[in-house]
C-alpha positions as a Python dict, from the first residue, in 0.01 Angstrom:
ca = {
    (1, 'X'): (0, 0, 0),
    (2, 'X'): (119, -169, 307),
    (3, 'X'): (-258, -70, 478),
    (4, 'X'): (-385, -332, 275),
    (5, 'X'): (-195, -624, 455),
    (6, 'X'): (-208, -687, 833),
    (7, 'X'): (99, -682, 1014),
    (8, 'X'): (163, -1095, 887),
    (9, 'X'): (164, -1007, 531),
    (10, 'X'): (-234, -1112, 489),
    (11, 'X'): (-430, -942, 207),
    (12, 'X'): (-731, -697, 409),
    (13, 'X'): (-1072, -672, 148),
    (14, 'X'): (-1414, -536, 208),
    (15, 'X'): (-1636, -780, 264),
    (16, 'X'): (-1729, -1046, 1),
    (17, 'X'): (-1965, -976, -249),
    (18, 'X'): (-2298, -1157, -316),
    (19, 'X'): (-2155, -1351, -567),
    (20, 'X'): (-1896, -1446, -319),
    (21, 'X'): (-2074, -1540, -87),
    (22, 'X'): (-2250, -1867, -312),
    (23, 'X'): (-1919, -1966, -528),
    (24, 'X'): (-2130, -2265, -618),
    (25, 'X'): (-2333, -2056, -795),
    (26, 'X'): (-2122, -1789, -912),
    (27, 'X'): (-1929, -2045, -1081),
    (28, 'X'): (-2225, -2196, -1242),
    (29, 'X'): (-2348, -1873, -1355),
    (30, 'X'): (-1995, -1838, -1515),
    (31, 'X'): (-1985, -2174, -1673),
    (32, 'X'): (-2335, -2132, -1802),
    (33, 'X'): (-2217, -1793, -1946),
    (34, 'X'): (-1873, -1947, -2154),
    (35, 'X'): (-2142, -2236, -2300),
    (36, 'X'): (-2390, -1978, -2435),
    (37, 'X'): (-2117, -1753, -2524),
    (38, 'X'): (-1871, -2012, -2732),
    (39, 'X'): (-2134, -2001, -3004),
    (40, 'X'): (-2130, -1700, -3045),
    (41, 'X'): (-1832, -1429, -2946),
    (42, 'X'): (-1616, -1712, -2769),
    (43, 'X'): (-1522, -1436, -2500),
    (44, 'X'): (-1394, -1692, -2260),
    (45, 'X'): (-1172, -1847, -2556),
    (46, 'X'): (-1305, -2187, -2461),
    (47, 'X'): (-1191, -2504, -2668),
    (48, 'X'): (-1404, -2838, -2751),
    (49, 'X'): (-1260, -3026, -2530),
    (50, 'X'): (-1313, -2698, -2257),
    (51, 'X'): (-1693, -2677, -2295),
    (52, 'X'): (-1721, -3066, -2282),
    (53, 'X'): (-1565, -2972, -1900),
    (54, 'X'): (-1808, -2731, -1855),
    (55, 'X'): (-2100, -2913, -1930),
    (56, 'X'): (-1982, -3229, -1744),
    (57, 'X'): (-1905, -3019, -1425),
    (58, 'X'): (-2249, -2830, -1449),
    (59, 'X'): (-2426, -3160, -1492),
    (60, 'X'): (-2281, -3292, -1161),
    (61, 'X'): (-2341, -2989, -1021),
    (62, 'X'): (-2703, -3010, -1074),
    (63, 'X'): (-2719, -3388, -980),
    (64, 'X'): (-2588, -3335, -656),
    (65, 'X'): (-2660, -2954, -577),
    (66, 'X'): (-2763, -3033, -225),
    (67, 'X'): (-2430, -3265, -160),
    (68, 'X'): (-2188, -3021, -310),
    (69, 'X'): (-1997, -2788, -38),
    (70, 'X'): (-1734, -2651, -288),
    (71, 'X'): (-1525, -2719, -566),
    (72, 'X'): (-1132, -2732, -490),
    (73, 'X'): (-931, -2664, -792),
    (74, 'X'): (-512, -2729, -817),
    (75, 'X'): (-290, -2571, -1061),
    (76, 'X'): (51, -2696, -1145),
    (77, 'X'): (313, -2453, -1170),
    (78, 'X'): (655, -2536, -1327),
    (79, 'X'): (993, -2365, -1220),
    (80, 'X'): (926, -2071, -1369),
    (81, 'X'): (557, -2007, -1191),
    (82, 'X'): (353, -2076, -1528),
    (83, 'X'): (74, -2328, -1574),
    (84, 'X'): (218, -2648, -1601),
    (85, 'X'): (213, -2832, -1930),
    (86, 'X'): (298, -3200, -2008),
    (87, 'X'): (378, -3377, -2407),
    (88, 'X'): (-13, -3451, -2408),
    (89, 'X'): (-214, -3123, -2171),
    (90, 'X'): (-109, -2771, -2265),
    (91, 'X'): (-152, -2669, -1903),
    (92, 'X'): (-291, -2936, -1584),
    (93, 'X'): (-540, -2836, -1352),
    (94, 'X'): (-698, -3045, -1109),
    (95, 'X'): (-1072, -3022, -993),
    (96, 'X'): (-1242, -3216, -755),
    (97, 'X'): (-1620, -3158, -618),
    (98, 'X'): (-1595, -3123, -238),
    (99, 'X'): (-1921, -3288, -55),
}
């Protein structure tokens, strides 16, 4: 296993994939793939309130295509490493558009 890290503890990979290599539209092709998909299987388990996200996010997305250099997402953890959660949000993440 330890030929997988370099000698700092850094992951090594192959190189990225195509779908790597345009996250912008990886993750649309995602998004656009849990909207089609909540009315029928629901694979991504997707609420309401989840695919109102989606389509808000894929909206600005397509407004400002050419402006958009990435999307920068932040989790909060609690002690114990899990999503955070608060009285009111069952977990928080964070997501801003990066232009």
């Amino acid at each position: 296993m330890r030929e997988k890290f370099d000698d700092s503890g850094t992951l090594i990979g192959g190189s990225l994939s195509e779908a790597q290599k345009e996250p912008i539209k990886n993750l649309s092709k995602h998004m656009k793939n849990a909207e089609n998909k909540f009315y029928k299987k629901n694979d991504y388990n997707i609420t309401d309130a989840d695919l109102d996200n989606i389509r808000n996010i894929r909206s600005t997305l397509r407004d400002n295509i050419d402006n958009v250099r990435g999307i920068k997402i932040t989790v909060g953890i609690d002690e114990t490493f899990s999503i955070g959660k608060t009285s009111r949000f069952d977990n928080m993440f964070l997501m801003e558009i990066i232009k």
